[in-house]
PDB file of C-alpha atoms in Angstrom:
ATOM      1  CA  MET A   1      -1.951   3.169 -24.306  1.00 65.00           C
ATOM      2  CA  ASN A   2      -1.737   6.616 -22.753  1.00 82.00           C
ATOM      3  CA  ARG A   3      -4.652   6.199 -20.369  1.00 95.00           C
ATOM      4  CA  PRO A   4      -3.888   6.714 -16.657  1.00 97.00           C
ATOM      5  CA  ILE A   5      -3.244   4.112 -13.995  1.00 98.00           C
ATOM      6  CA  GLY A   6      -5.768   4.001 -11.146  1.00 99.00           C
ATOM      7  CA  ILE A   7      -4.382   3.816  -7.610  1.00 99.00           C
ATOM      8  CA  PHE A   8      -6.323   3.636  -4.356  1.00 98.00           C
ATOM      9  CA  ASP A   9      -5.762   3.390  -0.628  1.00 96.00           C
ATOM     10  CA  SER A  10      -7.649   4.140   2.568  1.00 92.00           C
ATOM     11  CA  GLY A  11      -5.700   7.376   2.983  1.00 88.00           C
ATOM     12  CA  VAL A  12      -2.160   8.740   2.685  1.00 91.00           C
ATOM     13  CA  GLY A  13      -0.243   5.448   2.755  1.00 91.00           C
ATOM     14  CA  GLY A  14      -0.805   4.666  -0.897  1.00 94.00           C
ATOM     15  CA  LEU A  15       1.008   7.875  -1.783  1.00 95.00           C
ATOM     16  CA  THR A  16       4.238   5.971  -1.094  1.00 94.00           C
ATOM     17  CA  VAL A  17       3.260   3.579  -3.894  1.00 97.00           C
ATOM     18  CA  ALA A  18       2.195   6.442  -6.170  1.00 97.00           C
ATOM     19  CA  ALA A  19       5.569   8.135  -5.618  1.00 95.00           C
ATOM     20  CA  ALA A  20       7.424   4.926  -6.517  1.00 96.00           C
ATOM     21  CA  ILE A  21       5.318   4.552  -9.666  1.00 97.00           C
ATOM     22  CA  ARG A  22       6.192   8.108 -10.671  1.00 95.00           C
ATOM     23  CA  LYS A  23       9.888   7.334 -10.086  1.00 95.00           C
ATOM     24  CA  PHE A  24      10.042   4.080 -12.051  1.00 95.00           C
ATOM     25  CA  LEU A  25       7.347   4.847 -14.640  1.00 96.00           C
ATOM     26  CA  PRO A  26       7.841   8.583 -15.261  1.00 95.00           C
ATOM     27  CA  ASN A  27       5.762   8.583 -18.453  1.00 95.00           C
ATOM     28  CA  GLU A  28       2.676   7.181 -16.746  1.00 97.00           C
ATOM     29  CA  SER A  29      -0.199   9.381 -15.610  1.00 96.00           C
ATOM     30  CA  PHE A  30      -2.372   8.260 -12.738  1.00 97.00           C
ATOM     31  CA  VAL A  31      -5.604   8.937 -10.888  1.00 98.00           C
ATOM     32  CA  TYR A  32      -5.318   8.419  -7.137  1.00 97.00           C
ATOM     33  CA  PHE A  33      -8.238   7.889  -4.769  1.00 98.00           C
ATOM     34  CA  GLY A  34      -7.675   8.155  -1.013  1.00 96.00           C
ATOM     35  CA  ASP A  35     -10.672   6.994   1.011  1.00 96.00           C
ATOM     36  CA  THR A  36      -9.885   9.359   3.867  1.00 94.00           C
ATOM     37  CA  LYS A  37     -13.482   9.416   5.064  1.00 93.00           C
ATOM     38  CA  HIS A  38     -13.298   5.732   6.009  1.00 92.00           C
ATOM     39  CA  SER A  39      -9.637   5.486   7.025  1.00 88.00           C
ATOM     40  CA  PRO A  40      -8.263   3.306   8.504  1.00 88.00           C
ATOM     41  CA  TYR A  41      -9.484   0.141   6.795  1.00 91.00           C
ATOM     42  CA  GLY A  42      -7.714  -2.057   9.324  1.00 88.00           C
ATOM     43  CA  ASP A  43     -10.608  -2.043  11.798  1.00 87.00           C
ATOM     44  CA  LYS A  44     -13.389  -2.551   9.209  1.00 92.00           C
ATOM     45  CA  SER A  45     -15.209  -5.810   8.400  1.00 93.00           C
ATOM     46  CA  ASP A  46     -14.196  -7.880   5.375  1.00 94.00           C
ATOM     47  CA  GLU A  47     -17.478  -7.093   3.619  1.00 95.00           C
ATOM     48  CA  THR A  48     -17.147  -3.361   4.230  1.00 95.00           C
ATOM     49  CA  ILE A  49     -13.621  -3.311   2.812  1.00 95.00           C
ATOM     50  CA  ARG A  50     -14.756  -5.217  -0.288  1.00 96.00           C
ATOM     51  CA  ASN A  51     -17.663  -2.794  -0.788  1.00 96.00           C
ATOM     52  CA  TYR A  52     -15.450   0.276  -0.480  1.00 97.00           C
ATOM     53  CA  SER A  53     -12.835  -1.243  -2.797  1.00 98.00           C
ATOM     54  CA  GLU A  54     -15.426  -2.190  -5.415  1.00 97.00           C
ATOM     55  CA  GLU A  55     -16.954   1.284  -5.536  1.00 97.00           C
ATOM     56  CA  ILE A  56     -13.548   2.969  -5.785  1.00 98.00           C
ATOM     57  CA  THR A  57     -12.500   0.565  -8.542  1.00 98.00           C
ATOM     58  CA  ARG A  58     -15.667   1.384 -10.483  1.00 97.00           C
ATOM     59  CA  PHE A  59     -14.903   5.081 -10.114  1.00 97.00           C
ATOM     60  CA  LEU A  60     -11.329   4.637 -11.362  1.00 98.00           C
ATOM     61  CA  ILE A  61     -12.539   2.615 -14.329  1.00 98.00           C
ATOM     62  CA  SER A  62     -15.003   5.437 -15.088  1.00 97.00           C
ATOM     63  CA  GLN A  63     -11.941   7.725 -15.238  1.00 97.00           C
ATOM     64  CA  ASN A  64     -10.660   5.583 -18.146  1.00 97.00           C
ATOM     65  CA  CYS A  65      -7.912   3.938 -16.091  1.00 98.00           C
ATOM     66  CA  LYS A  66      -6.088   1.117 -17.891  1.00 98.00           C
ATOM     67  CA  ALA A  67      -4.940  -0.728 -14.755  1.00 98.00           C
ATOM     68  CA  ILE A  68      -5.745  -0.637 -11.043  1.00 99.00           C
ATOM     69  CA  VAL A  69      -3.194  -0.700  -8.216  1.00 99.00           C
ATOM     70  CA  ILE A  70      -4.614  -1.597  -4.804  1.00 98.00           C
ATOM     71  CA  ALA A  71      -2.113   0.493  -2.815  1.00 98.00           C
ATOM     72  CA  CYS A  72      -3.435  -0.805   0.498  1.00 96.00           C
ATOM     73  CA  ASN A  73      -2.412  -4.047   2.191  1.00 94.00           C
ATOM     74  CA  THR A  74      -5.767  -4.519   3.907  1.00 94.00           C
ATOM     75  CA  ALA A  75      -7.714  -4.124   0.658  1.00 97.00           C
ATOM     76  CA  SER A  76      -5.138  -6.301  -1.126  1.00 97.00           C
ATOM     77  CA  ALA A  77      -5.667  -9.041   1.454  1.00 95.00           C
ATOM     78  CA  LEU A  78      -9.459  -8.878   1.572  1.00 96.00           C
ATOM     79  CA  ALA A  79     -10.685  -7.465  -1.754  1.00 98.00           C
ATOM     80  CA  TYR A  80      -8.145  -8.410  -4.450  1.00 98.00           C
ATOM     81  CA  ASN A  81      -9.703 -11.728  -5.506  1.00 97.00           C
ATOM     82  CA  TYR A  82     -13.163 -10.150  -5.420  1.00 98.00           C
ATOM     83  CA  LEU A  83     -12.079  -7.283  -7.674  1.00 98.00           C
ATOM     84  CA  VAL A  84     -10.260  -9.558 -10.127  1.00 98.00           C
ATOM     85  CA  GLU A  85     -13.373 -11.713 -10.434  1.00 98.00           C
ATOM     86  CA  ASN A  86     -15.644  -8.691 -10.947  1.00 97.00           C
ATOM     87  CA  HIS A  87     -13.318  -6.889 -13.390  1.00 98.00           C
ATOM     88  CA  PRO A  88     -11.575  -9.527 -15.531  1.00 97.00           C
ATOM     89  CA  ASP A  89     -10.882  -7.120 -18.404  1.00 96.00           C
ATOM     90  CA  ILE A  90      -8.498  -4.802 -16.541  1.00 97.00           C
ATOM     91  CA  PRO A  91      -5.144  -5.634 -14.892  1.00 97.00           C
ATOM     92  CA  ILE A  92      -5.392  -5.349 -11.105  1.00 98.00           C
ATOM     93  CA  ILE A  93      -2.202  -5.256  -9.023  1.00 98.00           C
ATOM     94  CA  ASN A  94      -2.023  -5.838  -5.274  1.00 98.00           C
ATOM     95  CA  VAL A  95       0.800  -4.846  -2.930  1.00 97.00           C
ATOM     96  CA  VAL A  96       1.204  -8.249  -1.258  1.00 97.00           C
ATOM     97  CA  ASP A  97       2.375 -10.557  -4.058  1.00 97.00           C
ATOM     98  CA  PRO A  98       5.478  -8.559  -5.175  1.00 97.00           C
ATOM     99  CA  VAL A  99       6.703  -8.490  -1.561  1.00 96.00           C
ATOM    100  CA  VAL A 100       6.042 -12.199  -1.062  1.00 95.00           C
ATOM    101  CA  ALA A 101       7.982 -13.018  -4.249  1.00 94.00           C
ATOM    102  CA  HIS A 102      10.955 -10.951  -3.037  1.00 92.00           C
ATOM    103  CA  VAL A 103      11.047 -12.233   0.536  1.00 93.00           C
ATOM    104  CA  GLY A 104      10.051 -15.834  -0.181  1.00 86.00           C
ATOM    105  CA  SER A 105      13.085 -16.374  -2.394  1.00 81.00           C
ATOM    106  CA  LYS A 106      15.466 -15.904   0.529  1.00 77.00           C
ATOM    107  CA  ILE A 107      16.763 -19.089   2.190  1.00 68.00           C
ATOM    108  CA  ASN A 108      16.521 -19.597   5.964  1.00 67.00           C
ATOM    109  CA  ASN A 109      14.989 -16.185   6.388  1.00 80.00           C
ATOM    110  CA  LYS A 110      13.351 -15.064   9.644  1.00 92.00           C
ATOM    111  CA  VAL A 111      10.588 -12.685   8.692  1.00 95.00           C
ATOM    112  CA  GLY A 112       8.823 -10.117  10.843  1.00 96.00           C
ATOM    113  CA  ILE A 113       5.571  -8.589   9.603  1.00 97.00           C
ATOM    114  CA  ILE A 114       3.829  -5.491  10.949  1.00 97.00           C
ATOM    115  CA  ALA A 115       0.403  -4.595   9.583  1.00 96.00           C
ATOM    116  CA  THR A 116      -3.126  -3.503  10.421  1.00 93.00           C
ATOM    117  CA  ARG A 117      -5.412  -5.726  12.481  1.00 93.00           C
ATOM    118  CA  ALA A 118      -7.364  -6.812   9.387  1.00 93.00           C
ATOM    119  CA  THR A 119      -4.261  -7.728   7.386  1.00 94.00           C
ATOM    120  CA  THR A 120      -2.757  -9.561  10.354  1.00 96.00           C
ATOM    121  CA  LYS A 121      -6.005 -11.420  10.973  1.00 94.00           C
ATOM    122  CA  SER A 122      -6.186 -12.484   7.312  1.00 95.00           C
ATOM    123  CA  ASP A 123      -2.736 -14.120   7.734  1.00 96.00           C
ATOM    124  CA  ILE A 124      -2.181 -13.528   4.026  1.00 96.00           C
ATOM    125  CA  TYR A 125       1.564 -12.901   4.223  1.00 96.00           C
ATOM    126  CA  ARG A 126       2.290 -15.976   6.335  1.00 94.00           C
ATOM    127  CA  LYS A 127       0.154 -18.216   4.093  1.00 95.00           C
ATOM    128  CA  LYS A 128       1.693 -16.986   0.850  1.00 95.00           C
ATOM    129  CA  LEU A 129       5.259 -16.998   2.198  1.00 94.00           C
ATOM    130  CA  ARG A 130       4.950 -20.532   3.577  1.00 91.00           C
ATOM    131  CA  ARG A 131       3.473 -21.719   0.285  1.00 92.00           C
ATOM    132  CA  LEU A 132       6.546 -20.342  -1.488  1.00 90.00           C
ATOM    133  CA  ASN A 133       9.097 -21.362   1.131  1.00 88.00           C
ATOM    134  CA  PRO A 134       7.895 -23.736   3.898  1.00 88.00           C
ATOM    135  CA  LYS A 135      11.159 -23.253   5.819  1.00 84.00           C
ATOM    136  CA  LEU A 136      10.540 -19.586   6.534  1.00 88.00           C
ATOM    137  CA  HIS A 137      10.062 -18.553  10.152  1.00 91.00           C
ATOM    138  CA  VAL A 138       7.358 -15.867  10.234  1.00 93.00           C
ATOM    139  CA  ALA A 139       6.342 -13.604  13.136  1.00 96.00           C
ATOM    140  CA  ALA A 140       3.524 -11.083  12.721  1.00 97.00           C
ATOM    141  CA  ALA A 141       1.973  -8.324  14.817  1.00 97.00           C
ATOM    142  CA  ALA A 142      -0.848  -5.836  14.383  1.00 97.00           C
ATOM    143  CA  THR A 143       0.468  -2.289  14.818  1.00 97.00           C
ATOM    144  CA  PRO A 144      -2.570  -0.029  14.322  1.00 94.00           C
ATOM    145  CA  LEU A 145      -1.132   2.947  16.202  1.00 96.00           C
ATOM    146  CA  LEU A 146       1.516   3.364  13.496  1.00 96.00           C
ATOM    147  CA  VAL A 147      -1.235   4.089  10.958  1.00 91.00           C
ATOM    148  CA  THR A 148      -2.614   6.859  13.147  1.00 92.00           C
ATOM    149  CA  ILE A 149       0.870   8.273  13.711  1.00 94.00           C
ATOM    150  CA  VAL A 150       1.402   8.588   9.955  1.00 91.00           C
ATOM    151  CA  GLU A 151      -2.086   9.966   9.270  1.00 86.00           C
ATOM    152  CA  GLU A 152      -1.719  12.576  12.022  1.00 87.00           C
ATOM    153  CA  GLY A 153       1.776  13.665  10.975  1.00 87.00           C
ATOM    154  CA  PHE A 154       3.785  12.372  13.953  1.00 93.00           C
ATOM    155  CA  VAL A 155       6.560  10.798  11.848  1.00 93.00           C
ATOM    156  CA  ASN A 156      10.114  11.327  13.180  1.00 95.00           C
ATOM    157  CA  THR A 157       8.932  12.346  16.642  1.00 97.00           C
ATOM    158  CA  LYS A 158       9.108  10.928  20.149  1.00 97.00           C
ATOM    159  CA  VAL A 159       5.612   9.560  19.540  1.00 98.00           C
ATOM    160  CA  SER A 160       6.688   7.459  16.552  1.00 97.00           C
ATOM    161  CA  ALA A 161       9.917   6.376  18.250  1.00 97.00           C
ATOM    162  CA  GLY A 162       8.011   5.219  21.333  1.00 98.00           C
ATOM    163  CA  ALA A 163       5.450   3.285  19.314  1.00 98.00           C
ATOM    164  CA  ILE A 164       8.125   1.574  17.208  1.00 98.00           C
ATOM    165  CA  GLU A 165       9.985   0.557  20.369  1.00 97.00           C
ATOM    166  CA  ALA A 166       6.789  -0.777  21.960  1.00 98.00           C
ATOM    167  CA  TYR A 167       5.739  -2.799  18.902  1.00 98.00           C
ATOM    168  CA  LEU A 168       9.113  -4.063  17.657  1.00 97.00           C
ATOM    169  CA  GLY A 169      11.123  -4.328  20.848  1.00 96.00           C
ATOM    170  CA  VAL A 170       9.544  -7.665  21.735  1.00 96.00           C
ATOM    171  CA  LYS A 171      11.027 -11.145  21.818  1.00 95.00           C
ATOM    172  CA  LYS A 172       9.437 -12.501  18.641  1.00 95.00           C
ATOM    173  CA  PHE A 173      11.103  -9.768  16.576  1.00 96.00           C
ATOM    174  CA  SER A 174      14.503 -10.001  18.273  1.00 94.00           C
ATOM    175  CA  ASP A 175      16.123 -12.263  15.658  1.00 94.00           C
ATOM    176  CA  VAL A 176      14.299 -11.372  12.428  1.00 95.00           C
ATOM    177  CA  THR A 177      16.431 -10.869   9.326  1.00 94.00           C
ATOM    178  CA  THR A 178      13.725  -9.294   7.169  1.00 95.00           C
ATOM    179  CA  VAL A 179      10.907  -6.924   8.124  1.00 96.00           C
ATOM    180  CA  ILE A 180       7.837  -6.569   5.912  1.00 97.00           C
ATOM    181  CA  LEU A 181       6.000  -3.272   6.274  1.00 96.00           C
ATOM    182  CA  GLY A 182       2.543  -4.752   5.712  1.00 95.00           C
ATOM    183  CA  CYS A 183       0.778  -1.405   5.402  1.00 94.00           C
ATOM    184  CA  THR A 184       1.520   1.236   2.783  1.00 91.00           C
ATOM    185  CA  HIS A 185       1.542   3.897   5.495  1.00 91.00           C
ATOM    186  CA  PHE A 186       4.620   2.341   7.063  1.00 94.00           C
ATOM    187  CA  PRO A 187       7.261   3.257   4.439  1.00 93.00           C
ATOM    188  CA  LEU A 188       6.906   6.780   5.825  1.00 92.00           C
ATOM    189  CA  LEU A 189       8.386   5.282   9.005  1.00 96.00           C
ATOM    190  CA  GLN A 190      10.962   3.139   7.187  1.00 96.00           C
ATOM    191  CA  LYS A 191      14.062   5.117   8.169  1.00 96.00           C
ATOM    192  CA  GLU A 192      13.014   5.079  11.823  1.00 98.00           C
ATOM    193  CA  ILE A 193      12.361   1.335  11.706  1.00 98.00           C
ATOM    194  CA  GLU A 194      15.704   0.706   9.983  1.00 97.00           C
ATOM    195  CA  SER A 195      17.403   2.773  12.679  1.00 97.00           C
ATOM    196  CA  PHE A 196      15.644   0.742  15.384  1.00 97.00           C
ATOM    197  CA  PHE A 197      17.036  -2.506  13.963  1.00 96.00           C
ATOM    198  CA  GLY A 198      20.483  -0.977  13.517  1.00 94.00           C
ATOM    199  CA  GLY A 199      21.163  -2.682  10.197  1.00 90.00           C
ATOM    200  CA  ARG A 200      20.632  -6.234  11.437  1.00 92.00           C
ATOM    201  CA  ALA A 201      17.413  -6.660   9.431  1.00 94.00           C
ATOM    202  CA  GLU A 202      16.397  -5.731   5.890  1.00 94.00           C
ATOM    203  CA  VAL A 203      13.330  -3.498   5.936  1.00 96.00           C
ATOM    204  CA  VAL A 204      11.624  -4.251   2.637  1.00 93.00           C
ATOM    205  CA  ASP A 205      10.784  -1.266   0.421  1.00 86.00           C
ATOM    206  CA  SER A 206       7.423  -2.529  -0.798  1.00 93.00           C
ATOM    207  CA  PRO A 207       6.447   0.515  -2.938  1.00 95.00           C
ATOM    208  CA  GLU A 208       9.471   0.007  -5.206  1.00 95.00           C
ATOM    209  CA  LEU A 209       8.721  -3.706  -5.564  1.00 96.00           C
ATOM    210  CA  VAL A 210       5.119  -2.898  -6.478  1.00 97.00           C
ATOM    211  CA  ALA A 211       6.214  -0.297  -9.040  1.00 98.00           C
ATOM    212  CA  HIS A 212       8.581  -2.789 -10.701  1.00 97.00           C
ATOM    213  CA  HIS A 213       5.840  -5.435 -10.775  1.00 97.00           C
ATOM    214  CA  LEU A 214       3.389  -2.953 -12.292  1.00 98.00           C
ATOM    215  CA  LYS A 215       5.891  -2.079 -15.027  1.00 97.00           C
ATOM    216  CA  LEU A 216       6.266  -5.754 -15.954  1.00 97.00           C
ATOM    217  CA  GLN A 217       2.490  -6.224 -16.077  1.00 96.00           C
ATOM    218  CA  LEU A 218       1.987  -3.156 -18.267  1.00 97.00           C
ATOM    219  CA  GLN A 219       4.766  -4.312 -20.602  1.00 96.00           C
ATOM    220  CA  LYS A 220       3.207  -7.763 -20.868  1.00 95.00           C
ATOM    221  CA  ALA A 221      -0.199  -6.272 -21.706  1.00 94.00           C
ATOM    222  CA  GLY A 222       1.191  -3.690 -24.136  1.00 95.00           C
ATOM    223  CA  LEU A 223      -0.129  -0.869 -21.969  1.00 95.00           C
ATOM    224  CA  LEU A 224       2.979   1.238 -21.337  1.00 95.00           C
ATOM    225  CA  SER A 225       2.432   4.923 -22.047  1.00 94.00           C
ATOM    226  CA  GLN A 226       4.160   6.587 -24.989  1.00 87.00           C
ATOM    227  CA  GLU A 227       3.624  10.077 -23.570  1.00 79.00           C
ATOM    228  CA  THR A 228       6.606  12.108 -22.367  1.00 77.00           C
ATOM    229  CA  GLU A 229       4.633  14.194 -19.860  1.00 86.00           C
ATOM    230  CA  ALA A 230       2.600  12.579 -17.088  1.00 93.00           C
ATOM    231  CA  ASN A 231      -0.381  14.053 -15.249  1.00 93.00           C
ATOM    232  CA  TYR A 232      -1.513  13.224 -11.721  1.00 94.00           C
ATOM    233  CA  HIS A 233      -5.005  13.718 -10.335  1.00 95.00           C
ATOM    234  CA  PHE A 234      -5.876  13.114  -6.699  1.00 96.00           C
ATOM    235  CA  TYR A 235      -9.322  12.426  -5.259  1.00 97.00           C
ATOM    236  CA  VAL A 236     -10.281  11.936  -1.630  1.00 96.00           C
ATOM    237  CA  SER A 237     -13.592  10.998  -0.047  1.00 95.00           C
ATOM    238  CA  GLU A 238     -12.983  13.742   2.523  1.00 94.00           C
ATOM    239  CA  LYS A 239     -10.387  16.506   2.402  1.00 92.00           C
ATOM    240  CA  THR A 240      -7.963  16.339   5.320  1.00 89.00           C
ATOM    241  CA  ASP A 241      -4.903  18.371   6.264  1.00 87.00           C
ATOM    242  CA  ALA A 242      -2.892  15.157   6.586  1.00 85.00           C
ATOM    243  CA  PHE A 243      -3.600  14.052   3.027  1.00 90.00           C
ATOM    244  CA  ALA A 244      -2.949  17.478   1.524  1.00 89.00           C
ATOM    245  CA  ARG A 245       0.297  17.802   3.491  1.00 88.00           C
ATOM    246  CA  THR A 246       1.611  14.369   2.507  1.00 88.00           C
ATOM    247  CA  ALA A 247       0.550  14.674  -1.139  1.00 90.00           C
ATOM    248  CA  LYS A 248       2.315  18.019  -1.427  1.00 88.00           C
ATOM    249  CA  MET A 249       5.426  16.533   0.216  1.00 85.00           C
ATOM    250  CA  PHE A 250       5.633  13.898  -2.537  1.00 88.00           C
ATOM    251  CA  PHE A 251       4.200  15.755  -5.535  1.00 88.00           C
ATOM    252  CA  GLY A 252       4.561  19.499  -4.934  1.00 80.00           C
ATOM    253  CA  ALA A 253       2.257  22.347  -4.013  1.00 69.00           C
ATOM    254  CA  ASP A 254       0.293  22.502  -7.277  1.00 77.00           C
ATOM    255  CA  ILE A 255      -1.386  19.094  -7.037  1.00 84.00           C
ATOM    256  CA  LYS A 256      -4.878  18.574  -8.433  1.00 84.00           C
ATOM    257  CA  LEU A 257      -6.899  17.530  -5.369  1.00 90.00           C
ATOM    258  CA  GLU A 258     -10.670  17.054  -5.423  1.00 93.00           C
ATOM    259  CA  GLU A 259     -13.197  15.693  -2.962  1.00 94.00           C
ATOM    260  CA  LYS A 260     -15.385  12.943  -4.392  1.00 93.00           C
ATOM    261  CA  THR A 261     -18.257  11.274  -2.575  1.00 88.00           C
ATOM    262  CA  LEU A 262     -18.959   7.655  -3.473  1.00 82.00           C
ATOM    263  CA  ARG A 263     -22.036   5.843  -2.251  1.00 73.00           C
ATOM    264  CA  VAL A 264     -22.324   2.144  -1.519  1.00 61.00           C
ATOM    265  CA  ASN A 265     -23.732   0.512   1.604  1.00 56.00           C
ATOM    266  CA  GLY A 266     -23.074   3.534   3.771  1.00 47.00           C
ATOM    267  CA  PHE A 267     -20.649   5.544   1.632  1.00 45.00           C
TER     268      PHE A 267
END
């Protein structure tokens, strides 16, 4: 099954997941769609996010993708069930469940979650974690400025350090033992966040967990690639310097990047 994997996100954040997939599944090709025109998803309505996600999924299926990875926490929270129902014949992976399985297995854990407004409002992490382990203490906060900081290239600057201090230096996060980065943009800030906590909290590497979960699902379905050379193709709904810069950082200067306009309810 040498067809590509389809991956999508609202922008550059999903590239952290794509990079992890390349690392742990080096034989797998993929098609990536970054919906940069409508980024961020965190301030969009539930219906809008589902519509965007559905149209992107249709596009990826048209590219002969054998599985879909929703490399966006907001879309995972609000569109995953909708997509699974609409596309029962293709494996669809979200970025929430692998993290919940990892964190929920820990006893007497105090969990801090940072995410977009939409993901935080959905309360998906708290609900799923409590279902798995009712004893977990969970604190969550919307941190939308961190998305903008990543998109605009202000990682490892005074701007990012100040925002991390403002969001995480509050009482409810003072005694957490695990931090969930509930947005795929945030692994680009992981080292700064780890430094802020000074080693007293595990900052979960969600892209690696997602890549491992994807590998298991492909194995189960008999869909692992037998090719020895993988190809990567990137599409965006609007070309931006931030996306090109971040994609080249992960995948080199000779990436295949195309602009693709999709149309659905305002696309």
